[in-house]
Short mmCIF file of C-alpha atoms and ligand atoms in Angstrom, two decimals:
data_model
loop_
_atom_site.label_atom_id
_atom_site.label_comp_id
_atom_site.label_asym_id
_atom_site.label_seq_id
_atom_site.Cartn_x
_atom_site.Cartn_y
_atom_site.Cartn_z
CA MET A 1 87.81 29.92 98.99
CA SER A 2 90.09 32.57 97.72
CA GLY A 3 92.52 34.76 99.52
CA TYR A 4 92.61 34.58 103.17
CA LYS A 5 95.24 34.75 106.06
CA ILE A 6 94.69 33.38 109.33
CA ALA A 7 96.55 33.23 112.84
CA THR A 8 95.66 32.19 116.49
CA ALA A 9 97.35 33.88 119.51
CA GLU A 10 97.05 33.55 123.26
CA ALA A 11 97.81 36.17 125.79
CA SER A 12 97.51 36.94 129.34
CA PRO A 13 96.21 40.07 131.21
CA ASN A 14 98.71 41.98 133.40
CA ILE A 15 98.12 43.51 136.88
CA ALA A 16 99.80 47.02 137.54
CA LEU A 17 102.02 47.46 140.48
CA ILE A 18 102.20 51.16 139.48
CA LYS A 19 99.09 52.23 137.90
CA TYR A 20 98.48 54.07 134.54
CA TRP A 21 95.53 56.55 135.15
CA GLY A 22 94.82 59.47 132.96
CA LYS A 23 95.97 60.40 129.41
CA ARG A 24 97.92 63.07 127.91
CA ASP A 25 96.45 62.28 124.42
CA GLU A 26 93.03 60.52 124.40
CA LYS A 27 93.30 59.46 120.64
CA LEU A 28 96.71 57.93 120.88
CA PHE A 29 96.34 56.58 124.23
CA LEU A 30 99.41 58.59 125.59
CA PRO A 31 99.44 58.38 129.47
CA LEU A 32 100.43 60.88 132.04
CA ASN A 33 102.75 58.54 133.86
CA GLY A 34 104.76 55.77 133.11
CA SER A 35 103.48 52.46 134.94
CA LEU A 36 104.65 48.91 135.64
CA SER A 37 103.03 45.57 135.76
CA VAL A 38 103.32 41.80 136.09
CA THR A 39 101.94 39.61 133.27
CA LEU A 40 99.97 36.87 134.51
CA ASP A 41 99.90 33.11 133.61
CA ALA A 42 97.15 30.27 133.25
CA PRO A 43 94.54 30.06 134.36
CA ILE A 44 93.52 33.36 132.99
CA LYS A 45 94.35 34.00 129.11
CA THR A 46 92.42 35.14 126.09
CA ARG A 47 92.55 33.10 122.80
CA THR A 48 91.96 35.19 119.69
CA THR A 49 91.81 33.81 115.93
CA VAL A 50 91.98 36.61 113.29
CA LEU A 51 90.82 35.72 109.80
CA PHE A 52 91.61 38.30 107.00
CA SER A 53 89.64 37.35 103.85
CA ASP A 54 88.56 39.17 100.65
CA GLN A 55 85.23 37.32 101.04
CA LEU A 56 84.41 39.39 104.08
CA LYS A 57 82.52 42.80 103.48
CA LYS A 58 83.15 44.12 106.87
CA ASP A 59 85.06 43.55 110.22
CA GLU A 60 83.23 41.41 112.76
CA PHE A 61 84.21 40.36 116.31
CA TRP A 62 82.94 37.72 118.63
CA LEU A 63 83.58 37.52 122.18
CA ASN A 64 83.05 34.59 124.05
CA GLU A 65 80.31 33.33 121.60
CA ARG A 66 78.45 36.73 121.31
CA ARG A 67 78.92 38.75 118.29
CA GLN A 68 79.81 42.40 119.42
CA THR A 69 77.98 45.56 118.33
CA GLU A 70 79.92 48.34 116.57
CA GLU A 71 80.50 50.22 119.52
CA GLU A 72 81.94 47.12 121.31
CA SER A 73 83.91 46.32 118.52
CA ALA A 74 85.63 49.79 118.16
CA ASP A 75 88.80 48.86 119.99
CA VAL A 76 89.26 45.72 117.83
CA VAL A 77 88.59 47.52 114.54
CA ARG A 78 91.27 50.46 115.51
CA VAL A 79 93.93 47.77 115.97
CA LEU A 80 92.91 45.94 112.78
CA ASN A 81 93.31 49.41 110.95
CA LEU A 82 96.81 49.87 112.40
CA LEU A 83 97.76 46.57 111.46
CA ARG A 84 96.58 46.88 107.91
CA SER A 85 98.78 48.39 105.53
CA ASP A 86 97.49 50.63 102.46
CA GLU A 87 97.65 47.63 100.05
CA THR A 88 95.84 45.23 102.70
CA GLN A 89 92.29 46.11 102.35
CA LEU A 90 91.08 42.77 103.57
CA ARG A 91 88.17 42.83 106.28
CA ALA A 92 88.52 40.67 109.32
CA LEU A 93 86.73 38.09 111.28
CA VAL A 94 87.85 38.08 114.99
CA VAL A 95 86.81 35.36 117.25
CA SER A 96 87.98 35.63 120.97
CA PHE A 97 87.51 33.53 124.17
CA ASN A 98 88.41 34.61 127.68
CA SER A 99 88.85 31.95 130.30
CA PHE A 100 87.68 34.43 132.92
CA PRO A 101 84.82 37.03 133.40
CA SER A 102 85.09 39.93 131.01
CA SER A 103 84.76 43.61 132.13
CA ALA A 104 85.12 42.77 135.78
CA GLY A 105 88.20 44.50 136.49
CA LEU A 106 90.36 41.59 135.10
CA ALA A 107 92.08 43.34 132.62
CA SER A 108 90.33 41.37 129.87
CA SER A 109 90.91 44.13 127.33
CA ALA A 110 94.43 43.85 127.92
CA SER A 111 94.85 40.10 127.06
CA GLY A 112 92.04 40.40 124.27
CA ILE A 113 93.93 43.28 122.65
CA ALA A 114 97.51 41.89 123.08
CA ALA A 115 96.25 38.60 121.59
CA LEU A 116 94.64 40.51 118.66
CA THR A 117 97.67 42.61 117.95
CA VAL A 118 100.18 39.53 117.83
CA GLY A 119 97.69 37.20 115.99
CA GLY A 120 96.84 39.80 113.33
CA ALA A 121 100.40 40.63 112.71
CA HIS A 122 101.28 37.13 112.38
CA ALA A 123 98.27 36.52 109.87
CA LEU A 124 99.55 39.43 107.63
CA ASN A 125 103.07 38.45 108.06
CA LEU A 126 104.20 41.49 109.34
CA LYS A 127 107.57 41.40 110.87
CA LEU A 128 107.22 43.90 113.89
CA ASP A 129 109.47 43.67 116.99
CA PRO A 130 107.60 43.65 120.47
CA GLN A 131 108.12 47.34 120.99
CA ALA A 132 106.28 48.14 117.64
CA LEU A 133 103.45 45.58 118.63
CA SER A 134 103.10 47.34 121.80
CA ILE A 135 102.67 50.74 120.25
CA ILE A 136 99.74 49.35 118.41
CA ALA A 137 98.40 47.27 121.29
CA ARG A 138 98.49 50.65 123.32
CA GLN A 139 95.95 52.26 120.72
CA GLY A 140 93.48 49.40 121.34
CA SER A 141 93.55 49.74 125.06
CA GLY A 142 96.29 51.54 126.97
CA SER A 143 97.21 48.86 129.51
CA ALA A 144 97.29 46.21 126.94
CA CYS A 145 100.62 47.22 125.68
CA ARG A 146 102.07 45.71 128.73
CA SER A 147 100.44 42.31 127.87
CA ILE A 148 102.79 42.29 124.83
CA MET A 149 105.54 41.11 127.02
CA GLY A 150 105.87 38.49 129.76
CA GLY A 151 107.49 38.97 133.22
CA PHE A 152 107.81 42.42 134.62
CA VAL A 153 107.06 45.15 132.09
CA GLU A 154 107.25 48.95 132.16
CA TRP A 155 105.19 51.36 129.84
CA THR A 156 107.05 54.38 129.34
CA LYS A 157 105.13 57.54 129.13
CA GLY A 158 107.23 59.01 126.54
CA ALA A 159 107.44 62.74 125.47
CA ASN A 160 106.66 62.72 121.77
CA GLN A 161 103.39 63.87 120.46
CA ASP A 162 103.10 61.04 118.03
CA GLY A 163 103.53 58.45 120.77
CA ARG A 164 106.45 56.77 119.07
CA ASP A 165 108.42 56.84 122.56
CA SER A 166 105.58 55.31 124.81
CA TYR A 167 105.74 51.63 124.46
CA ALA A 168 106.23 48.61 126.79
CA VAL A 169 109.83 47.53 127.93
CA GLN A 170 110.42 44.28 129.62
CA ILE A 171 112.20 44.81 132.95
CA GLU A 172 112.50 41.36 133.98
CA PRO A 173 111.64 38.01 132.20
CA HIS A 174 109.06 35.66 133.66
CA THR A 175 111.87 33.56 134.97
CA PHE A 176 113.50 36.18 137.03
CA TRP A 177 111.30 35.60 140.12
CA PRO A 178 109.78 32.09 140.33
CA GLU A 179 108.69 32.15 143.77
CA ILE A 180 106.09 34.94 143.38
CA ARG A 181 102.51 33.80 143.17
CA ILE A 182 99.52 36.22 142.36
CA LEU A 183 95.97 35.27 143.80
CA ILE A 184 93.07 36.80 141.82
CA ALA A 185 89.98 36.82 144.10
CA ILE A 186 86.85 36.90 142.06
CA VAL A 187 84.34 39.09 143.84
CA THR A 188 81.93 39.67 141.01
CA SER A 189 81.50 39.03 137.41
CA GLN A 190 79.21 41.99 136.77
CA LYS A 191 80.05 44.65 134.20
CA LYS A 192 81.41 47.81 135.97
CA GLU A 193 79.51 51.04 135.97
CA VAL A 194 81.84 53.55 135.08
CA SER A 195 84.47 52.36 132.47
CA SER A 196 88.15 52.92 133.00
CA ARG A 197 88.07 55.25 130.04
CA VAL A 198 85.44 57.54 131.19
CA GLY A 199 86.70 57.28 134.80
CA GLN A 200 90.05 58.28 133.92
CA THR A 201 88.94 61.47 132.00
CA ARG A 202 86.78 62.36 134.83
CA THR A 203 89.73 61.96 137.40
CA VAL A 204 91.91 64.19 135.21
CA LYS A 205 89.25 66.73 134.75
CA THR A 206 87.94 67.09 138.27
CA SER A 207 90.30 65.42 141.00
CA SER A 208 92.33 68.19 142.96
CA LEU A 209 94.36 65.29 144.49
CA PHE A 210 95.24 64.06 141.03
CA PRO A 211 98.07 66.66 140.39
CA GLN A 212 99.75 65.48 143.66
CA ARG A 213 99.48 61.85 142.44
CA LEU A 214 101.23 62.62 139.09
CA LYS A 215 104.06 64.70 140.64
CA GLU A 216 105.14 61.53 142.71
CA MET A 217 104.60 58.86 139.95
CA ASP A 218 108.18 58.99 138.44
CA LYS A 219 109.78 58.48 141.79
CA HIS A 220 107.42 55.73 142.94
CA LEU A 221 108.35 54.01 139.41
CA SER A 222 112.11 54.03 139.78
CA ALA A 223 111.67 52.84 143.42
CA VAL A 224 109.54 50.01 142.49
CA LYS A 225 111.98 48.94 139.82
CA GLU A 226 114.86 49.03 142.32
CA MET A 227 113.01 47.20 144.67
CA ILE A 228 112.20 44.36 141.93
CA ALA A 229 115.76 44.25 140.86
CA ARG A 230 116.70 43.60 144.39
CA LYS A 231 113.85 41.33 145.41
CA ASP A 232 113.19 43.46 148.45
CA ILE A 233 109.81 41.96 149.14
CA GLU A 234 108.81 44.09 152.29
CA LYS A 235 109.45 47.31 150.64
CA LEU A 236 107.87 46.42 147.36
CA PHE A 237 104.72 44.97 148.69
CA LEU A 238 104.25 47.89 150.93
CA GLU A 239 104.63 50.25 147.76
CA VAL A 240 102.26 48.13 145.79
CA MET A 241 99.52 48.46 148.31
CA ARG A 242 99.72 52.26 148.95
CA GLU A 243 99.76 52.92 145.33
CA SER A 244 96.60 50.96 144.77
CA ASN A 245 95.18 52.90 147.78
CA ASN A 246 96.21 56.26 146.01
CA LEU A 247 94.73 55.39 142.91
CA HIS A 248 91.31 54.45 144.38
CA ALA A 249 91.50 57.66 146.49
CA VAL A 250 91.71 59.97 143.33
CA MET A 251 88.82 58.10 142.01
CA MET A 252 86.75 58.83 145.01
CA ASP A 253 88.09 62.42 144.75
CA SER A 254 86.68 62.75 141.29
CA TRP A 255 83.48 64.44 140.74
CA PRO A 256 81.11 62.83 140.58
CA PRO A 257 83.03 60.20 142.51
CA PHE A 258 82.94 56.74 141.37
CA PHE A 259 84.06 53.42 143.03
CA TYR A 260 85.31 50.03 141.94
CA LEU A 261 86.03 48.63 145.52
CA ASN A 262 83.21 47.20 147.22
CA ASP A 263 82.65 45.82 150.74
CA VAL A 264 84.15 42.56 149.75
CA SER A 265 87.25 44.25 148.34
CA ARG A 266 87.82 46.21 151.64
CA ASN A 267 87.43 42.91 153.57
CA ILE A 268 90.14 41.45 151.35
CA ILE A 269 92.26 44.44 152.40
CA ARG A 270 91.44 43.80 156.11
CA ALA A 271 92.32 40.22 155.84
CA VAL A 272 95.61 40.75 153.95
CA MET A 273 96.39 43.50 156.48
CA GLU A 274 95.90 41.00 159.41
CA PHE A 275 98.07 38.51 157.41
CA ASN A 276 100.70 41.08 157.28
CA SER A 277 100.73 41.73 161.10
CA GLY A 278 104.38 41.10 162.16
CA SER A 279 106.03 41.35 158.69
CA ILE A 280 104.75 42.14 155.22
CA LYS A 281 104.18 38.98 153.34
CA ALA A 282 101.59 39.85 150.66
CA ALA A 283 100.37 42.95 148.70
CA TYR A 284 96.73 43.69 147.75
CA THR A 285 96.44 45.48 144.55
CA PHE A 286 93.00 46.49 142.57
CA ASP A 287 92.60 47.84 139.04
CA ALA A 288 89.31 49.28 137.65
CA GLY A 289 87.23 46.55 139.50
CA PRO A 290 86.40 44.97 142.91
CA ASN A 291 88.41 41.81 142.24
CA ALA A 292 91.67 41.70 144.40
CA PHE A 293 94.95 40.62 143.17
CA ILE A 294 97.17 39.68 145.90
CA ILE A 295 100.84 39.22 145.29
CA THR A 296 102.61 36.77 147.53
CA THR A 297 105.27 34.08 147.44
CA VAL A 298 105.02 30.35 147.11
CA ASP A 299 105.58 29.93 151.02
CA TYR A 300 102.22 31.85 151.91
CA ALA A 301 100.06 31.12 148.71
CA ASN A 302 98.09 28.28 150.15
CA GLU A 303 97.55 29.69 153.56
CA LEU A 304 96.52 32.89 152.25
CA ASN A 305 94.29 31.28 149.46
CA ASN A 306 92.44 29.52 152.26
CA GLN A 307 91.89 32.55 154.29
CA ILE A 308 90.58 34.90 151.26
CA SER A 309 88.38 32.11 149.97
CA ARG A 310 86.55 31.98 153.39
CA ILE A 311 85.58 35.75 153.06
CA SER A 312 81.88 36.06 152.37
CA GLY A 313 81.37 37.29 148.71
CA VAL A 314 84.64 35.94 147.32
CA GLU A 315 83.50 33.78 144.51
CA GLU A 316 86.67 31.85 143.54
CA VAL A 317 90.26 32.29 144.17
CA LEU A 318 92.63 31.67 141.08
CA GLU A 319 96.21 31.31 141.52
CA SER A 320 98.87 32.57 138.77
CA LYS A 321 102.66 32.67 138.54
CA VAL A 322 104.31 35.46 136.64
CA GLY A 323 103.70 34.86 133.13
CA GLN A 324 104.98 34.87 129.58
CA GLY A 325 104.12 37.15 126.52
CA PRO A 326 101.53 36.15 124.04
CA LYS A 327 102.15 32.95 121.96
CA ILE A 328 101.09 31.94 118.43
CA LEU A 329 99.63 28.72 118.31
CA GLN A 330 101.03 26.90 115.34
CA ASP A 331 98.40 23.97 115.26
CA ASP A 332 95.50 24.59 112.93
CA SER A 333 92.93 22.77 115.36
CA SER A 334 93.70 25.58 117.72
CA HIS A 335 91.58 28.22 115.44
CA LEU A 336 88.47 29.48 116.72
CA ILE A 337 87.16 29.94 113.09
CA ASP A 338 85.89 27.43 110.67
CA VAL A 339 87.83 28.71 107.67
CA LYS A 340 85.37 27.29 105.00
CA ALA A 341 82.23 28.52 106.57
CA MET A 342 84.09 31.53 107.99
CA THR A 343 82.02 31.27 111.11
CA PRO A 344 83.16 31.00 114.98
CA VAL A 345 83.57 27.60 116.33
CA SER A 346 82.20 26.46 119.48
CA PHE A 347 84.83 26.07 122.11
CA SER A 348 85.07 25.56 126.02
CA PRO A 349 88.00 27.68 127.16
CA LYS A 350 88.06 26.45 130.76
CA GLN A 351 89.04 23.12 129.60
CA ALA A 352 91.03 23.92 126.54
CA MET A 353 93.35 26.81 127.92
O1 LIG B 1 93.85 50.47 129.63
P1 LIG B 1 92.55 50.73 130.42
O2 LIG B 1 91.81 51.79 129.80
O3 LIG B 1 91.66 49.49 130.71
O4 LIG B 1 93.06 51.25 132.00
C1 LIG B 1 93.35 50.47 132.84
C2 LIG B 1 93.68 51.17 133.97
C3 LIG B 1 94.24 50.28 135.38
O5 LIG B 1 93.86 48.82 135.02
C4 LIG B 1 93.28 50.78 136.51
C5 LIG B 1 95.78 50.61 135.78
C6 LIG B 1 96.85 49.79 134.82
O6 LIG B 1 97.69 50.49 134.72
O7 LIG B 1 96.52 48.77 134.43
#
């Protein structure tokens, strides 16, 4: 086997407290507003192995044991092209496993693109800092740029046309708030009918409420940063819930309207509201899917988990802490590619990750 370069990385999705929705540049994935998220931890992760080799004729991408079509591989190939310098014309085999259902609003694209960016850069021995890595990940899938870092992460909207000032910044590390727990209520594992990319464009073009949302985003973002710094749970959780409601309202206000929340999601909202009667102890938030992310503290996590698990239509409730950024797995046995055969290996992510 002649020249090849390989690396394996693991990354986690993130859940946005202040959401990214709408682009000012669709090619460069430049957002209309800044956003802020929490990086998640086990049990939801993506492991990705990237192999660059002069034996490969074209780029190939496998996800959860299925070879992806050209269309399904477009985001991955865009990231590979950004990583490959002029002198590196090596094609790549990318093999990825999620420990959770893909395309169900669990931000699988975020963890996948983050693991690919970090793994690919490592394989090619590029010495890029997290900011530069986040700029590359952003162009694979916007929200992925925030998964390049752990803890609480802001994605700056930037003002430059070339996107060099639109990157991820760590606001607080994962150790900042160890009491925080995020419950992930899996409502369905089915693929969504409107992709977030199509949905965003539709909202920007058609929603008359959207300009009003945009006007207020800077204010909400600075308020949330301050609430995190002060660990002001009640104010933060209230803001998080109202931001999620606002996002899903502009989706419904788009034309034609589209919905990610379903009856089960709404029953989860009702259960969290009831749990919060008296004082706010938890916050629900939803991305582009029906699964609920419920932020609370260690004191309430079990009780809330029991209540949410009982809701009809909730398949499973996973529990996460605030997680760290992507990791390179140094041990050769963690590769998802048989290097000699240049084929994916079989892998059981639930047990191994
Ligand atoms: O990066 P995308 O295209 O998957 O968009 C994701 C947008 C939301 O998840 C709904 C919000 C966010 O900021 O993550």
